[in-house]
Coordinates of C-alpha atoms in Angstrom, one line a residue:
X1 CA -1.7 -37.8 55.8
X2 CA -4.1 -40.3 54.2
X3 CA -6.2 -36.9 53.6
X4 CA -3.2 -35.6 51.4
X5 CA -2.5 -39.0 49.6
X6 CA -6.1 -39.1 48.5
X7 CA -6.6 -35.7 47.4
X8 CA -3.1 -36.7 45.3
X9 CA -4.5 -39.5 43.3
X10 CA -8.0 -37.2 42.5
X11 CA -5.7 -34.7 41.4
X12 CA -3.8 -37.4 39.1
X13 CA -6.6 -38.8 38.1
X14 CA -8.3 -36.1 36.9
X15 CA -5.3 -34.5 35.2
X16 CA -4.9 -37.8 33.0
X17 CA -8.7 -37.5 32.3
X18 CA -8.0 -34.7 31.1
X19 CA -5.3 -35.1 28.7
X20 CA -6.9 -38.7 27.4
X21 CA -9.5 -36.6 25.5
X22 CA -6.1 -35.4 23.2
X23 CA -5.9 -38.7 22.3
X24 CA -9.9 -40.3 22.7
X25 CA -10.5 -39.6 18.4
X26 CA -11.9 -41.2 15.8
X27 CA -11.1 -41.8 12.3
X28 CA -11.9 -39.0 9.6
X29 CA -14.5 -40.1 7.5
X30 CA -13.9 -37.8 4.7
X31 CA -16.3 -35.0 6.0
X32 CA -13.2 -32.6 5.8
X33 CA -13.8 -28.9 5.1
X34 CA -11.3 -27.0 3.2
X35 CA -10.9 -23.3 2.6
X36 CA -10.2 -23.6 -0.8
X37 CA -10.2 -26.3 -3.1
X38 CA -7.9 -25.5 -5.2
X39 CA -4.8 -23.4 -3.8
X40 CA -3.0 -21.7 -7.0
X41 CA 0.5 -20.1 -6.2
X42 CA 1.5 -17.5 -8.3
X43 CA 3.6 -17.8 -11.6
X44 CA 7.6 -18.3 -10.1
X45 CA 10.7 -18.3 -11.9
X46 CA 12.4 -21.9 -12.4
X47 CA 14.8 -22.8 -9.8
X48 CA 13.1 -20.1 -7.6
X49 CA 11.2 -20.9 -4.5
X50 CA 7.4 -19.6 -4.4
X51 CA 5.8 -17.6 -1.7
X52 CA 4.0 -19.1 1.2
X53 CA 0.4 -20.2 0.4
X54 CA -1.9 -21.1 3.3
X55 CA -4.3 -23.8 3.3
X56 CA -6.9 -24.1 6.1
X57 CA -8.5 -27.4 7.4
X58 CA -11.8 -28.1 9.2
X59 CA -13.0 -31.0 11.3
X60 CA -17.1 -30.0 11.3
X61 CA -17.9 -33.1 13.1
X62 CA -18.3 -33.3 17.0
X63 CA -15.9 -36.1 17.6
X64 CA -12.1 -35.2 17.6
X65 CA -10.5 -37.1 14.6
X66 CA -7.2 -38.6 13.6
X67 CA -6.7 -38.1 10.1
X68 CA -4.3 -41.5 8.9
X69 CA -2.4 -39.4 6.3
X70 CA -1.8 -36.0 5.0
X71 CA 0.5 -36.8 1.6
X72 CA 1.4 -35.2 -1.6
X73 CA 0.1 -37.7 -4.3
X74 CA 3.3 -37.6 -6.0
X75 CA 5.2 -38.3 -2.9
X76 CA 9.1 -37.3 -2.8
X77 CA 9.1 -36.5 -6.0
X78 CA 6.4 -33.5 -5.2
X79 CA 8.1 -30.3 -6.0
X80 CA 5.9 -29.0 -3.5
X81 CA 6.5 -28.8 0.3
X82 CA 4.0 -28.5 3.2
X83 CA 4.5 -27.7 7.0
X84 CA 1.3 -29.2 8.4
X85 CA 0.4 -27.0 12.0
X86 CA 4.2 -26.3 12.8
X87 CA 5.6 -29.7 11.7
X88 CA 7.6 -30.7 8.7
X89 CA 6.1 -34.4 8.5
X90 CA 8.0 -37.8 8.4
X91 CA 11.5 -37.5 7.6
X92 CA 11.2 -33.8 7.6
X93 CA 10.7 -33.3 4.0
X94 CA 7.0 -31.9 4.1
X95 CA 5.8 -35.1 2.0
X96 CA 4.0 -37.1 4.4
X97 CA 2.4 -36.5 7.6
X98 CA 0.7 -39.3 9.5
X99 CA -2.1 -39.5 12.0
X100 CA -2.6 -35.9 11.8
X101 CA -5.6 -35.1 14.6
X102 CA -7.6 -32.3 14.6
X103 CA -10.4 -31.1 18.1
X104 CA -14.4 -31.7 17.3
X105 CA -15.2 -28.1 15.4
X106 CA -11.7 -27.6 15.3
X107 CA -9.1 -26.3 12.5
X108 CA -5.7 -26.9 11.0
X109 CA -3.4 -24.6 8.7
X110 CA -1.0 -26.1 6.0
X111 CA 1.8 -23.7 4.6
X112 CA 2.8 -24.8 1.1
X113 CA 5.8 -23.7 -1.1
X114 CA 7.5 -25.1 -4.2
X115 CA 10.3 -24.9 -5.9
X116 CA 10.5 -26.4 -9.9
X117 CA 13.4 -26.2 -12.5
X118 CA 12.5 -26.4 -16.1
X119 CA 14.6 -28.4 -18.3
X120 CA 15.9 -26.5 -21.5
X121 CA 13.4 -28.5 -23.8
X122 CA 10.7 -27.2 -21.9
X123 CA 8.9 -24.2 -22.0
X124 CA 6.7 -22.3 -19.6
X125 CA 4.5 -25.0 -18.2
X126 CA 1.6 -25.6 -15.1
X127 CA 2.9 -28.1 -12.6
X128 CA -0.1 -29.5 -10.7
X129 CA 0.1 -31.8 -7.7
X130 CA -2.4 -32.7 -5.1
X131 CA -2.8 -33.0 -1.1
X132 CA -4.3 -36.0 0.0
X133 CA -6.5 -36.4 3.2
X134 CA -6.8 -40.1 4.5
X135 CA -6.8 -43.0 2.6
X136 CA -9.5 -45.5 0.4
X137 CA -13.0 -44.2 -0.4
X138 CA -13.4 -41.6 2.2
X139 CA -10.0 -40.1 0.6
X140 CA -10.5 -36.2 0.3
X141 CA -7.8 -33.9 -2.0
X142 CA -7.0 -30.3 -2.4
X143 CA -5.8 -29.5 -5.7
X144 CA -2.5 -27.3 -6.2
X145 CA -1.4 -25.9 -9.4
X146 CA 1.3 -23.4 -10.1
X147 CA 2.4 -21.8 -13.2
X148 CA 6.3 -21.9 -13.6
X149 CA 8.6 -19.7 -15.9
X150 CA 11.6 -20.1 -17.5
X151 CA 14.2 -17.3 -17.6
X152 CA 17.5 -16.0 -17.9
X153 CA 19.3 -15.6 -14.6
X154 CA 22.2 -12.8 -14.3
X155 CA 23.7 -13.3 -10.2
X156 CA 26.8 -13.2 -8.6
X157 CA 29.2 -16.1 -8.6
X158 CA 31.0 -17.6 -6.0
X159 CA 34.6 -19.0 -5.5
X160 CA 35.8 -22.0 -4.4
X161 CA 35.4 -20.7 -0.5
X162 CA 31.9 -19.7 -1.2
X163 CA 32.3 -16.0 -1.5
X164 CA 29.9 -13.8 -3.8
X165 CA 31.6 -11.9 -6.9
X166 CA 31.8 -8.5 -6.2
X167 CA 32.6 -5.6 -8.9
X168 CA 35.0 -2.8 -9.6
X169 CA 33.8 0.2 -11.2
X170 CA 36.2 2.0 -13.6
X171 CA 39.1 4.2 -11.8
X172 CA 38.9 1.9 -9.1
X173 CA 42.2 -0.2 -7.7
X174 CA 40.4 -3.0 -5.6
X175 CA 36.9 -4.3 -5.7
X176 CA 33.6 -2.0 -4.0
X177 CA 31.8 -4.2 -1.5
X178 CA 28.8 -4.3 -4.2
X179 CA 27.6 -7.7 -5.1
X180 CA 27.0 -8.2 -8.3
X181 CA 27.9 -10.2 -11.9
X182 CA 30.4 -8.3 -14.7
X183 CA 28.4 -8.9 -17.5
X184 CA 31.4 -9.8 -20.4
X185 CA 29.9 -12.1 -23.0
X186 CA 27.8 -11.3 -26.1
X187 CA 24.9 -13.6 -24.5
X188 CA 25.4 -11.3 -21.0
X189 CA 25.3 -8.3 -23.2
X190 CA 22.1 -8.5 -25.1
X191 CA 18.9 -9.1 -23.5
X192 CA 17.1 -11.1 -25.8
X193 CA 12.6 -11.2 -25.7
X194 CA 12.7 -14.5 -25.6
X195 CA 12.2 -15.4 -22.0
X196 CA 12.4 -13.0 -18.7
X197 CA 15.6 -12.0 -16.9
X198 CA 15.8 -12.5 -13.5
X199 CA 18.5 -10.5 -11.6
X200 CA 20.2 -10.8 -8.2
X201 CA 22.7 -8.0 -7.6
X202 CA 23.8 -5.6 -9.3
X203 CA 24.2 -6.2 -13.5
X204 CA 27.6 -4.4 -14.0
X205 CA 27.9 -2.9 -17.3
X206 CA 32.0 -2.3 -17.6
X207 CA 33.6 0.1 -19.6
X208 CA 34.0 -0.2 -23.3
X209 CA 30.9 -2.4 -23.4
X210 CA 27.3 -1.7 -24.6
X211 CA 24.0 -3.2 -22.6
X212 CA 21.4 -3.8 -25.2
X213 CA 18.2 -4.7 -24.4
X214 CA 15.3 -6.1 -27.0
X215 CA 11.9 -4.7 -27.7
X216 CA 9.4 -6.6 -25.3
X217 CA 12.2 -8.0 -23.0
X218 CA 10.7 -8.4 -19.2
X219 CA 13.5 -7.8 -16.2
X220 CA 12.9 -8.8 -12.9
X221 CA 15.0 -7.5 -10.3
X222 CA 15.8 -9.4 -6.9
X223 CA 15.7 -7.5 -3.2
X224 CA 18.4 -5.0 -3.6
X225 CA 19.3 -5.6 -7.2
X226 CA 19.6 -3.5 -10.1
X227 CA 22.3 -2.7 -13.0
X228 CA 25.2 0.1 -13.0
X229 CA 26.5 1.2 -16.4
X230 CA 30.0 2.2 -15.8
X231 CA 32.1 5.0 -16.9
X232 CA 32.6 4.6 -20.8
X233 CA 30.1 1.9 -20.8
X234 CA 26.6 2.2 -22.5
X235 CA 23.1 0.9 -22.2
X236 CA 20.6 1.3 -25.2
X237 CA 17.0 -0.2 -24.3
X238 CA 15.3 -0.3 -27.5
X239 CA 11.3 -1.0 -27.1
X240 CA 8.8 -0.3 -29.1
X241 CA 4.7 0.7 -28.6
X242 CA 2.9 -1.9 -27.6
X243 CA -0.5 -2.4 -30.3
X244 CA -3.6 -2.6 -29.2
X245 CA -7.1 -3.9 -30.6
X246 CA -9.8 -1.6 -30.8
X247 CA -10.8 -2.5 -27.4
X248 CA -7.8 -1.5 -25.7
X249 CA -6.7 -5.0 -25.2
X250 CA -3.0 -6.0 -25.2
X251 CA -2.3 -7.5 -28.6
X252 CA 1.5 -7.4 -28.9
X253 CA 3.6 -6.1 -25.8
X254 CA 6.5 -4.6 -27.3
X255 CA 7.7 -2.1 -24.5
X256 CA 10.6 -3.0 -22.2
X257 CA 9.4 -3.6 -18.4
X258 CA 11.9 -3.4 -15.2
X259 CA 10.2 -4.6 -12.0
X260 CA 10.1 -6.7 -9.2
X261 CA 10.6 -9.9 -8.7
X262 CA 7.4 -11.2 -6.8
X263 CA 5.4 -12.4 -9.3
X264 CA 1.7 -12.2 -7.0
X265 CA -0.5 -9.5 -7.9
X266 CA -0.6 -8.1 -4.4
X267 CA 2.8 -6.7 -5.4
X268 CA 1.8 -5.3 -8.8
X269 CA 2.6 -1.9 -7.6
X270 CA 4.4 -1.9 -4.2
X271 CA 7.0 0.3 -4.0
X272 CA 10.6 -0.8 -2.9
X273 CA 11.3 -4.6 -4.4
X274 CA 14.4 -3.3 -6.2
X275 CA 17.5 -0.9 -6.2
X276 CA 17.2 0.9 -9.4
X277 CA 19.6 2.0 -13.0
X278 CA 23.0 3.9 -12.1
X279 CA 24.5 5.6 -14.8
X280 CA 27.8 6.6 -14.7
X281 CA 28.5 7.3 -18.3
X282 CA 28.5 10.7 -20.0
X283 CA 27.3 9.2 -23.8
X284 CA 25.5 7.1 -25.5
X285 CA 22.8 5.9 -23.0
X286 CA 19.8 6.0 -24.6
X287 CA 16.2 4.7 -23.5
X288 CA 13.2 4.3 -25.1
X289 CA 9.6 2.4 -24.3
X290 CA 10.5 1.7 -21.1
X291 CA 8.1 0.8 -17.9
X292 CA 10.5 0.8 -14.5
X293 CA 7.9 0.4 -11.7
X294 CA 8.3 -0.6 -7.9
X295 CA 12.2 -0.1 -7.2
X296 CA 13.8 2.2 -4.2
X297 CA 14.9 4.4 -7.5
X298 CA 13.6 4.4 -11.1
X299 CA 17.3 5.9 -12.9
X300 CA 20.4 7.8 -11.0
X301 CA 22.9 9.4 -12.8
X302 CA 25.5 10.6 -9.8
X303 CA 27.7 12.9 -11.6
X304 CA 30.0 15.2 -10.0
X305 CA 30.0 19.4 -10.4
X306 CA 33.3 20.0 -9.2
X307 CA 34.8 17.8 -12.0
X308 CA 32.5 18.8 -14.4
X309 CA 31.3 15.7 -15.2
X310 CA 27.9 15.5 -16.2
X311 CA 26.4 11.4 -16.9
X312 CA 23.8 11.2 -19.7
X313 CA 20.5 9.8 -21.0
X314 CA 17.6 10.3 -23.5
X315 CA 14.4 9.1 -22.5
X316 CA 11.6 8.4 -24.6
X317 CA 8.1 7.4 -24.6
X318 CA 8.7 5.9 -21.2
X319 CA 7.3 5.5 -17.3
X320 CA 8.9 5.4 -14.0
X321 CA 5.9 4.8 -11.7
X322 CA 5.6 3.4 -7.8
X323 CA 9.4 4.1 -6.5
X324 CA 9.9 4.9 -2.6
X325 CA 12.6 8.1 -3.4
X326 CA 13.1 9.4 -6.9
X327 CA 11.6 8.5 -10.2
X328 CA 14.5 9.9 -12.3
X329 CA 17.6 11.7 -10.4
X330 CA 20.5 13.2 -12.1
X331 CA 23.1 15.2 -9.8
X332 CA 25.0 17.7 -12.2
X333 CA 24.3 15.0 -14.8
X334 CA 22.5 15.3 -18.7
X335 CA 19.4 14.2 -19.2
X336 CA 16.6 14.9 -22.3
X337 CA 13.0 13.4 -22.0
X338 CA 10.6 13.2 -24.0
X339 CA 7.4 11.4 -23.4
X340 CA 7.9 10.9 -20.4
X341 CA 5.5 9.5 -17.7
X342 CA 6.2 10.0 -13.9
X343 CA 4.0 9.1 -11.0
X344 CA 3.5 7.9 -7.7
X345 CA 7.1 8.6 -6.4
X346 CA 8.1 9.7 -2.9
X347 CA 10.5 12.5 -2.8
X348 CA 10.3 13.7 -6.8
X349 CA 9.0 12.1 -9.6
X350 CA 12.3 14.1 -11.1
X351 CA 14.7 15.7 -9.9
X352 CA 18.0 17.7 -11.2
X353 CA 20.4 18.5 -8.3
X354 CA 24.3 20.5 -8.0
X355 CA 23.6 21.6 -11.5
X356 CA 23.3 20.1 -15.1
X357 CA 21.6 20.2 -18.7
X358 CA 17.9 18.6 -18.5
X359 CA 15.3 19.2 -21.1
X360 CA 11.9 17.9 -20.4
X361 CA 9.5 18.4 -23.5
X362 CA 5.5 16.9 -23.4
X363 CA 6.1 15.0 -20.3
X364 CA 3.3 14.5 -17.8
X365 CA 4.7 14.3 -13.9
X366 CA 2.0 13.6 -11.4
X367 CA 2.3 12.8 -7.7
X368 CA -0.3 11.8 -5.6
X369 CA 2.2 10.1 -2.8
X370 CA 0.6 9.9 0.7
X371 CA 2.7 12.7 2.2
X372 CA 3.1 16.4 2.9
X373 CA 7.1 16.7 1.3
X374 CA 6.9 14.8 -1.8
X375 CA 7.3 16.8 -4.9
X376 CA 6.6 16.5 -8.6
X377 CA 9.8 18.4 -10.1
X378 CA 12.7 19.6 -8.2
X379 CA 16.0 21.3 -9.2
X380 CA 18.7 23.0 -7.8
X381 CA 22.2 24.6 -8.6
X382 CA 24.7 23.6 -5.6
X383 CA 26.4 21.4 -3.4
X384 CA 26.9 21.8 0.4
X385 CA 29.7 20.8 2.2
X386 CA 28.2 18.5 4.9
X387 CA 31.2 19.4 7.5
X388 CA 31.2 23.0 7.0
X389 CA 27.5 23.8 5.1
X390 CA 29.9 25.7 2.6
X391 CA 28.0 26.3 -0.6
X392 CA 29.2 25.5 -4.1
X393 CA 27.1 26.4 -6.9
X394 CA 26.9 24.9 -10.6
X395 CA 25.3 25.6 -13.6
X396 CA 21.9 25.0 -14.1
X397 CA 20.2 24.7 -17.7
X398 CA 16.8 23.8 -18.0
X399 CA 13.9 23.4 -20.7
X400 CA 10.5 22.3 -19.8
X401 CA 8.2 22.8 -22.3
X402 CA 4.7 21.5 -23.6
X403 CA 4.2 19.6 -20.0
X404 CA 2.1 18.7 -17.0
X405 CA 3.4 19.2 -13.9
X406 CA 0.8 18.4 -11.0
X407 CA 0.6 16.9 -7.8
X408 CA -1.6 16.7 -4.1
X409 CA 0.3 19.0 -2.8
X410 CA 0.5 22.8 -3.0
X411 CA 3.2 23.3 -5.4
X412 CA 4.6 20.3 -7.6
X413 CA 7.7 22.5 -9.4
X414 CA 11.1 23.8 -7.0
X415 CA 13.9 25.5 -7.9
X416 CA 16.1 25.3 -5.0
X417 CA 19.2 28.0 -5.7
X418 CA 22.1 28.9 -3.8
X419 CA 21.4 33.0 -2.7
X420 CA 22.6 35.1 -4.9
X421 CA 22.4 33.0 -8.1
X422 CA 19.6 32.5 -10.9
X423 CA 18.0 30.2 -13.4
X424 CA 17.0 31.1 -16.9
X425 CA 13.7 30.5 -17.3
X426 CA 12.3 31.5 -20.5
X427 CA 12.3 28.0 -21.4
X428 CA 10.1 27.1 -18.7
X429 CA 7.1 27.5 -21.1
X430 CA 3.3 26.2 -22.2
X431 CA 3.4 23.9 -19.5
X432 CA 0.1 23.4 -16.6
X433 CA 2.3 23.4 -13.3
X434 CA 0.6 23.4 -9.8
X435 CA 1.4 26.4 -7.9
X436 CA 0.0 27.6 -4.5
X437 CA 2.7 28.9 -3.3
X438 CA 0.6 31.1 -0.4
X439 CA 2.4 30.5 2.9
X440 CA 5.0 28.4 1.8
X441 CA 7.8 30.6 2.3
X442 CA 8.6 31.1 -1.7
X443 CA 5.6 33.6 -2.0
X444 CA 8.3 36.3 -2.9
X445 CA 10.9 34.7 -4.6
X446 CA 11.3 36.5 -7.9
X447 CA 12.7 33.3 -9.2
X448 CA 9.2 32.5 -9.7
X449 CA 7.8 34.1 -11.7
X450 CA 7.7 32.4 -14.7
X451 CA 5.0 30.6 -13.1
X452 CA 3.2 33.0 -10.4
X453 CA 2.9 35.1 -13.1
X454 CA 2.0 32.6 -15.7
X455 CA 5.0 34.1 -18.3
X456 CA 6.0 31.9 -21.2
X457 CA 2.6 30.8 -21.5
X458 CA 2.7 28.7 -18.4
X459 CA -0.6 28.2 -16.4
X460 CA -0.8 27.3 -12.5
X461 CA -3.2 25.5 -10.7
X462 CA -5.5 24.3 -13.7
X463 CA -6.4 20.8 -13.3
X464 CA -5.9 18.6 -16.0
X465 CA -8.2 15.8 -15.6
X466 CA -6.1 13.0 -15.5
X467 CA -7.9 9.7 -16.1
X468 CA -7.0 8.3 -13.2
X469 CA -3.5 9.4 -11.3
X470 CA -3.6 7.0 -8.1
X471 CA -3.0 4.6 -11.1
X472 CA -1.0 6.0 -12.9
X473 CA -3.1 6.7 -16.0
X474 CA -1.9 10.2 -16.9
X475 CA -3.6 10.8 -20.3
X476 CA -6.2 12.9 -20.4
X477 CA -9.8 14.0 -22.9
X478 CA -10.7 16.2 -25.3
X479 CA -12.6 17.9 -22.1
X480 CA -9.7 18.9 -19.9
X481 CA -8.1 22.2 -20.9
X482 CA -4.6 20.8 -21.0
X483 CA -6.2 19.3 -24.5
X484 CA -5.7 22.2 -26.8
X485 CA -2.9 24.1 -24.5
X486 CA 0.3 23.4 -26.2
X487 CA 2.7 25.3 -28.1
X488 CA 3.5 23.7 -31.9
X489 CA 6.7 25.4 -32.2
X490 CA 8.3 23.3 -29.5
X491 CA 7.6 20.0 -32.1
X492 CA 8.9 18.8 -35.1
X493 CA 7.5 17.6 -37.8
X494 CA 6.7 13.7 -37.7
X495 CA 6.9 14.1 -34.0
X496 CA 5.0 11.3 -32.4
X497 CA 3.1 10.9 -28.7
X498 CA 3.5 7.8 -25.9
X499 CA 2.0 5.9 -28.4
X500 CA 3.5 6.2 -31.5
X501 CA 0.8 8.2 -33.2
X502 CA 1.5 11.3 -35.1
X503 CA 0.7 14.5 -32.5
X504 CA -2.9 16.2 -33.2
X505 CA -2.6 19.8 -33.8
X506 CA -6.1 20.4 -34.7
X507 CA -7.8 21.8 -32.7
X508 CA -4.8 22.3 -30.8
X509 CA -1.8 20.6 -29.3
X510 CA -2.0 18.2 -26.1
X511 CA 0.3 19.1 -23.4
X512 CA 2.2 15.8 -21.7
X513 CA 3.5 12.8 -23.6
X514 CA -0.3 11.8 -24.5
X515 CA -3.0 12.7 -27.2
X516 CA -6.3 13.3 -26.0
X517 CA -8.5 11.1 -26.2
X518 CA -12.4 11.6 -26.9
X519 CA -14.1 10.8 -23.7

């Protein structure tokens, strides 16, 4: 017994030997190591909270320490907030954390985050604070500085029992179960240049009203969020060419750019941050200089063949670049482009389903997507019945002329068409479209001709040289043979590329929305 009693107290002893070294430190003396000296969090909106920056401390020394005081110099009035190794700090605000102790060679991780609203007589502004390690002259900081923007903010309301506004498309009895904000006023309804627009939700364009957004307006989009332009509504996105020095630097951005709403630039060009446009309306939709980039969608118009009712819009001069399904998608809908860039997009950079009127004149579709059924153009004429895979086919019009059409895979242009039916293709012409259609399955369909047999003056399977496609730089040189390949009778006079400069003819006509340039 006296045996067991002993070997007890050892055992006790040794166990509160052990622990006592948790607590055996000694004060920092400001040999600190940090892993950055200055933390910067990326540009945020006003009233929105940041990302998560990390900040990572090391105690070089051999003795364990006790640091008296992690603080924020500007105390609770600090728009920033830290979470020091898994705790929130005294009173739980992230302020002030004392007696913060750290192992001999040992680290530490502090997660920071802020949150800052500008007042309206301030403009864009840096707010700067600093984290301060211990106290008197062995006192070591870290710097953190953040750049905030001001903005316009389009979101969903709520009612007195806290529940989000929801909209209600035309022809529509009760509410849909989308969030989103009616825009109604003249303010809602014109989206000035002045500062960005931040959206959450959807921005509902209702009938009888016009959308109208300024040359050099920035839009940011929330998770999930876009705009819907209802039935006898309108949106007319008027941007202009952007001007550049004469060595290519940004002098005075004038085009129209839907994005994202992360603001880092690790999410300059990842895919999925947004919903995308809807467009339900059959006139007077009408884009121009527009860069959509990073959404689920770049532009849907859902129309509907068995109604005949075809939505519509012209695009100009524009990109859709970086979405996870389609770039531009029109089911039985209208659409013209012109100028048009489209790359990086996961199903179809464009696409023209159960029918419709589309026109594609000098655009240049590329897609390099990492995967073996993504596609660069893709139309077809019908609808089937999900329930009883009956087939109902529409009319198909299509003009693609004066175009690119490439991709990584074997063949970037489908026609998908109910059996039995055709396509007029004789305005499928003077375009470069990649074809190897060699053990695909197509290898025989007639309905390909136009470019198996390079008719209309199509060619297949040239390369045109892009400058560099996995980022989305689709114009080309003097050198690539897409540079003098184009057909003059499919432009006007006065007509104008991407840029706004007058078409070269001489010696020959660019295909796709760009001049060559001299290399």
């Amino acid at each position: 017994m006296r045996k067991i009693v002993l070997l007890l107290i050892i055992g006790t002893t040794a166990l509160l030997s052990s622990c006592r070294k948790d607590f055996d430190t000694v004060p920092s003396n400001g040999g600190l190591a940090f892993s950055k000296q200055t933390v910067y969090l990326d540009t945020i909106f006003t009233g929105i909270s940041s990302s998560t920056y990390m900040l990572k401390v090391y105690n070089t020394s051999n003795d364990d320490i006790s640091i008296p005081a992690i603080r924020l110099e500007k105390g609770d009035a600090s728009k920033y907030r830290l979470m020091v190794d898994g705790m929130t700090g005294l009173d739980g605000n992230g302020k002030y954390f004392p007696n913060v102790e750290i192992l001999a060679k040992d680290s530490l991780f502090i997660f920071i985050e802020t949150t800052v609203d500008i007042t309206e007589t301030e403009a864009d502004f840096t707010y700067n604070d600093r984290i301060l390690f211990g106290a008197g002259t062995t006192e070591q900081a870290v710097n953190l500085v953040t750049l905030i923007q001001d903005a316009h903010f389009i979101f969903p309301n709520r009612d007195l029992n806290g529940v989000k506004e929801v909209i209600t498309l035309a022809g529509q009895t009760q509410a849909s179960d989308i969030e989103g904000h009616t825009l109604t006023t003249p303010e809602e309804l014109t989206w000035t240049n002045d500062k960005p627009w931040v959206v959450y939700g959807f921005a509902h364009v209702p009938a009888g009203q016009t959308l109208t957004i300024q040359e050099g307006t920035k839009v940011h989009f929330h998770d999930g969020a876009g705009i819907i332009v209802d039935q006898n509504a309108h949106i007319v996105i008027d941007g202009n060419p952007s001007v550049y020095d004469s060595e290519g630097n940004l002098v005075d951005d004038n085009e129209v750019t839907f994005e994202g709403d992360r603001l880092e630039p690790a999410f300059a060009g990842t895919p999925g941050q947004w919903r995308g446009v809807i467009i339900l309306s059959t006139s007077g939709n009408s884009i121009d200089h527009l860069i959509l980039k990073n959404g689920f969608y770049g532009i849907q118009l859902p129309g509907d063949g068995a109604q005949n009712y075809k939505p519509q819009v012209s695009i100009t001069n524009s990109q859709v670049v970086n979405m996870v399904n389609f770039g531009i998608l029109g089911v039985h809908a209208n659409i013209s482009a012109e100028n048009l860039l489209a790359s990086n997009i996961g199903q179809a950079g464009f696409a023209g389903i159960e029918g419709g009127d589309y026109n594609l004149l000098h655009c240049s579709l590329n897609n390099n997507w990492p995967s073996t059924s993504q596609l660069t153009v893709l139309f077809d004429n019908y609808y089937e019945d999900p329930n009883t895979q009956v087939q109902t086919d529409y009319p198909l019009t299509l003009s693609v002329k004066n175009s690119i059409i490439y991709n990584s895979n074997r063949v970037g242009f489908v026609l998908n068409l109910k059996d039995g039916t055709t396509v007029n293709t004789n305005d499928i012409a003077y375009n470069f479209i990649k074809f190897n259609d060699s053990g695909t399955g197509i290898e025989n369909d007639p309905q390909y001709a136009f470019i198996r047999d390079e008719q209309n003056g199509n060619r297949k399977n040239i390369d045109p040289e892009f400058n560099n496609p996995n980022r989305n730089q689709l114009y080309i040189f003097t050198t690539s043979a897409a540079a003098t390949a184009g057909n003059t009778d499919f432009i006007t006079s006065g007509s104008t590329d991407y840029f706004g400069t007058p078409r070269a003819t001489i010696p020959g006509l660019a295909l796709g929305a760009f001049n060559a340039f001299e290399p």
